Amino acid sequence: MDDLDLLDWREQVARLYLGGLDLAGFRAARDALFAGHPQSPIPLDRRADFTGLDYFPPNPDAVVDVPLRPASGTETIDTGGPDGVVRYRRVGIAETPWGPLTLWWIEAYGGGLFVPLRDGTSGRETYGGGRYLTDTVKGTYGRGLVVLPGSRVRLDVNYAYNPSCAYDDRWACPLAPPENRLAAPIPAGEKTYRPVTA
């Protein structure tokens, strides 16, 4: 992989997340990025047939402003890939209508906020390993999670997205730890990737 292509991918993702597009425009632009960028997680041999990702319809019930309570402790997750063991520190716990959801800080150079989750749609309508609301290391700011004043956050599961390993097994991804596995289904965001087959 070309490092400059990867740098460009991350810049394009950050611009998309920080841009002013509405949800429909955001999804269309994301599909275009996945279809044409050299660093797309869609396998190269499947890009010619790629017609876009599958999403739930916009769901206003998937947007919540919730309190954030303090949390402490670290976890290590072995991605099984070149990143090896990655340490995550608990930043806080969002008290969502679906259950508590831990926000994680990646304990690496530069750090970043990371919010993986699994819910009642995982393995049925969405990727079995779960989805992400944000991974700021990858530039996904300001859509799935927004920090609000007064120890509160806004979560918008309409922006939940699959990790790269959901598209191609050449990727290794940290998945939702047990405390971020919610029993309630949240029918919002990206669904399971199903490539076109001949």
Short mmCIF file of C-alpha atoms in Angstrom, two decimals:
data_model
loop_
_atom_site.label_atom_id
_atom_site.label_comp_id
_atom_site.label_asym_id
_atom_site.label_seq_id
_atom_site.Cartn_x
_atom_site.Cartn_y
_atom_site.Cartn_z
CA MET A 1 0.00 0.00 0.00
CA ASP A 2 1.19 3.43 -0.83
CA ASP A 3 1.61 5.56 2.30
CA LEU A 4 0.66 8.74 0.46
CA ASP A 5 -2.58 7.10 -0.74
CA LEU A 6 -3.31 6.21 2.88
CA LEU A 7 -2.61 9.78 3.95
CA ASP A 8 -4.97 11.04 1.25
CA TRP A 9 -7.65 8.52 2.29
CA ARG A 10 -7.51 9.76 5.88
CA GLU A 11 -7.67 13.37 4.75
CA GLN A 12 -10.69 12.65 2.52
CA VAL A 13 -12.44 10.81 5.36
CA ALA A 14 -11.81 13.69 7.79
CA ARG A 15 -13.08 16.26 5.25
CA LEU A 16 -16.19 14.15 4.67
CA TYR A 17 -16.94 13.84 8.39
CA LEU A 18 -16.28 17.52 9.09
CA GLY A 19 -18.12 18.77 5.98
CA GLY A 20 -21.61 20.22 5.87
CA LEU A 21 -23.42 17.45 3.97
CA ASP A 22 -26.71 16.10 5.27
CA LEU A 23 -27.02 12.35 5.93
CA ALA A 24 -28.04 11.48 2.35
CA GLY A 25 -25.22 13.57 0.88
CA PHE A 26 -22.75 12.12 3.36
CA ARG A 27 -23.71 8.56 2.42
CA ALA A 28 -23.45 9.29 -1.31
CA ALA A 29 -20.02 10.88 -0.87
CA ARG A 30 -18.84 7.98 1.29
CA ASP A 31 -20.01 5.49 -1.33
CA ALA A 32 -18.09 7.43 -4.00
CA LEU A 33 -14.95 7.40 -1.85
CA PHE A 34 -15.29 3.64 -1.31
CA ALA A 35 -15.82 3.06 -5.04
CA GLY A 36 -12.88 5.01 -6.34
CA HIS A 37 -10.11 5.56 -3.80
CA PRO A 38 -6.98 3.36 -3.93
CA GLN A 39 -7.17 2.86 -0.15
CA SER A 40 -10.81 1.76 -0.15
CA PRO A 41 -11.42 -1.29 2.04
CA ILE A 42 -13.55 -2.76 -0.78
CA PRO A 43 -11.34 -5.40 -2.44
CA LEU A 44 -9.94 -4.24 -5.77
CA ASP A 45 -11.49 -7.17 -7.64
CA ARG A 46 -14.95 -6.16 -6.38
CA ARG A 47 -14.84 -2.41 -7.00
CA ALA A 48 -16.05 -2.60 -10.60
CA ASP A 49 -19.32 -4.11 -9.33
CA PHE A 50 -19.58 -1.91 -6.24
CA THR A 51 -22.84 0.07 -6.26
CA GLY A 52 -22.72 1.45 -2.74
CA LEU A 53 -23.04 0.39 0.87
CA ASP A 54 -26.33 -0.69 2.42
CA TYR A 55 -27.83 1.51 5.12
CA PHE A 56 -30.88 1.57 7.33
CA PRO A 57 -33.26 4.45 6.51
CA PRO A 58 -32.58 7.60 8.56
CA ASN A 59 -33.75 6.97 12.12
CA PRO A 60 -34.45 10.02 14.33
CA ASP A 61 -34.66 7.73 17.40
CA ALA A 62 -30.99 6.87 16.88
CA VAL A 63 -29.90 10.42 17.80
CA VAL A 64 -29.59 10.93 21.56
CA ASP A 65 -28.03 13.48 23.90
CA VAL A 66 -26.92 11.58 26.98
CA PRO A 67 -24.93 12.11 30.19
CA LEU A 68 -21.39 10.85 30.42
CA ARG A 69 -20.19 9.46 33.75
CA PRO A 70 -16.55 9.00 34.69
CA ALA A 71 -14.81 5.70 34.09
CA SER A 72 -11.35 4.35 34.72
CA GLY A 73 -9.12 1.47 33.79
CA THR A 74 -7.45 0.19 30.67
CA GLU A 75 -7.95 -2.79 28.41
CA THR A 76 -5.67 -4.37 25.84
CA ILE A 77 -6.96 -5.73 22.57
CA ASP A 78 -4.82 -7.87 20.28
CA THR A 79 -5.94 -7.04 16.76
CA GLY A 80 -4.05 -10.02 15.37
CA GLY A 81 -2.56 -7.75 12.74
CA PRO A 82 0.52 -5.56 12.45
CA ASP A 83 -0.77 -3.25 15.20
CA GLY A 84 -0.50 -6.14 17.67
CA VAL A 85 -1.71 -5.36 21.17
CA VAL A 86 -3.30 -1.94 21.50
CA ARG A 87 -4.10 -0.38 24.87
CA TYR A 88 -7.34 1.52 25.41
CA ARG A 89 -8.23 3.68 28.40
CA ARG A 90 -11.83 4.26 29.46
CA VAL A 91 -12.77 7.94 29.05
CA GLY A 92 -16.34 7.75 30.27
CA ILE A 93 -19.57 5.81 30.05
CA ALA A 94 -22.47 7.20 28.05
CA GLU A 95 -25.84 6.39 29.62
CA THR A 96 -27.77 5.62 26.43
CA PRO A 97 -31.40 4.45 26.10
CA TRP A 98 -29.97 1.14 24.83
CA GLY A 99 -27.62 0.61 27.77
CA PRO A 100 -24.25 1.94 28.96
CA LEU A 101 -21.62 2.48 26.26
CA THR A 102 -17.94 3.01 27.09
CA LEU A 103 -15.91 5.65 25.27
CA TRP A 104 -12.28 4.62 24.83
CA TRP A 105 -9.03 6.57 24.38
CA ILE A 106 -6.39 4.82 22.28
CA GLU A 107 -3.15 4.79 24.28
CA ALA A 108 -0.73 5.30 21.41
CA TYR A 109 1.19 8.15 19.84
CA GLY A 110 -1.30 10.96 19.29
CA GLY A 111 -4.14 8.95 20.82
CA GLY A 112 -7.73 9.21 19.73
CA LEU A 113 -11.30 8.57 20.81
CA PHE A 114 -12.74 5.20 19.84
CA VAL A 115 -16.32 4.00 20.28
CA PRO A 116 -17.02 0.49 19.00
CA LEU A 117 -20.39 -1.14 19.65
CA ARG A 118 -22.37 -4.25 19.02
CA ASP A 119 -26.14 -4.21 19.31
CA GLY A 120 -29.12 -6.45 18.69
CA THR A 121 -28.73 -6.05 14.91
CA SER A 122 -25.15 -7.43 14.94
CA GLY A 123 -24.83 -10.71 13.09
CA ARG A 124 -28.28 -10.33 11.58
CA GLU A 125 -28.59 -7.03 9.74
CA THR A 126 -25.21 -5.53 10.61
CA TYR A 127 -21.65 -6.83 10.77
CA GLY A 128 -21.36 -9.53 13.44
CA GLY A 129 -18.24 -8.02 14.99
CA GLY A 130 -19.97 -4.70 15.53
CA ARG A 131 -19.65 -1.20 14.16
CA TYR A 132 -17.93 2.05 15.11
CA LEU A 133 -19.49 5.37 16.08
CA THR A 134 -16.15 7.12 15.95
CA ASP A 135 -12.46 6.39 15.57
CA THR A 136 -10.74 9.76 15.54
CA VAL A 137 -7.40 8.17 14.59
CA LYS A 138 -9.12 7.45 11.26
CA GLY A 139 -10.62 10.95 11.00
CA THR A 140 -14.25 10.13 11.83
CA TYR A 141 -14.98 13.30 13.82
CA GLY A 142 -18.23 15.06 14.52
CA ARG A 143 -20.92 12.72 13.17
CA GLY A 144 -21.39 9.59 15.29
CA LEU A 145 -20.27 11.28 18.50
CA VAL A 146 -20.18 14.96 19.44
CA VAL A 147 -18.97 16.21 22.82
CA LEU A 148 -21.48 18.59 24.44
CA PRO A 149 -21.10 20.92 27.44
CA GLY A 150 -21.80 19.61 30.91
CA SER A 151 -20.36 16.08 30.63
CA ARG A 152 -22.77 15.07 27.88
CA VAL A 153 -22.37 13.62 24.40
CA ARG A 154 -24.60 13.38 21.36
CA LEU A 155 -24.61 9.95 19.74
CA ASP A 156 -25.98 9.53 16.23
CA VAL A 157 -26.11 5.87 15.29
CA ASN A 158 -27.20 6.86 11.76
CA TYR A 159 -23.45 7.32 11.26
CA ALA A 160 -22.44 3.91 12.68
CA TYR A 161 -20.11 2.27 10.19
CA ASN A 162 -18.40 -1.05 9.62
CA PRO A 163 -14.72 -1.56 10.43
CA SER A 164 -12.48 -2.30 7.44
CA CYS A 165 -12.35 -6.02 8.28
CA ALA A 166 -16.09 -6.24 7.46
CA TYR A 167 -15.24 -5.73 3.77
CA ASP A 168 -12.05 -7.75 3.40
CA ASP A 169 -10.19 -10.12 5.70
CA ARG A 170 -6.85 -8.52 4.81
CA TRP A 171 -7.70 -5.99 7.55
CA ALA A 172 -7.46 -6.61 11.29
CA CYS A 173 -9.81 -4.52 13.42
CA PRO A 174 -10.36 -4.02 17.12
CA LEU A 175 -13.95 -5.01 17.88
CA ALA A 176 -16.38 -4.05 20.61
CA PRO A 177 -15.34 -5.37 24.03
CA PRO A 178 -18.02 -7.07 26.16
CA GLU A 179 -19.00 -3.84 27.93
CA ASN A 180 -19.91 -2.27 24.57
CA ARG A 181 -22.24 -5.08 23.54
CA LEU A 182 -25.80 -3.83 23.77
CA ALA A 183 -28.71 -6.28 23.66
CA ALA A 184 -31.17 -3.77 22.22
CA PRO A 185 -31.29 -3.48 18.41
CA ILE A 186 -30.47 -0.06 16.98
CA PRO A 187 -31.76 -0.08 13.38
CA ALA A 188 -29.60 2.79 12.13
CA GLY A 189 -26.38 3.30 10.23
CA GLU A 190 -24.54 0.93 7.95
CA LYS A 191 -25.73 -2.63 7.39
CA THR A 192 -23.68 -5.72 6.55
CA TYR A 193 -21.58 -5.43 3.41
CA ARG A 194 -22.74 -7.93 0.81
CA PRO A 195 -20.62 -7.87 -2.33
CA VAL A 196 -22.24 -8.41 -5.69
CA THR A 197 -21.59 -11.98 -6.77
CA ALA A 198 -21.76 -13.32 -10.31
#
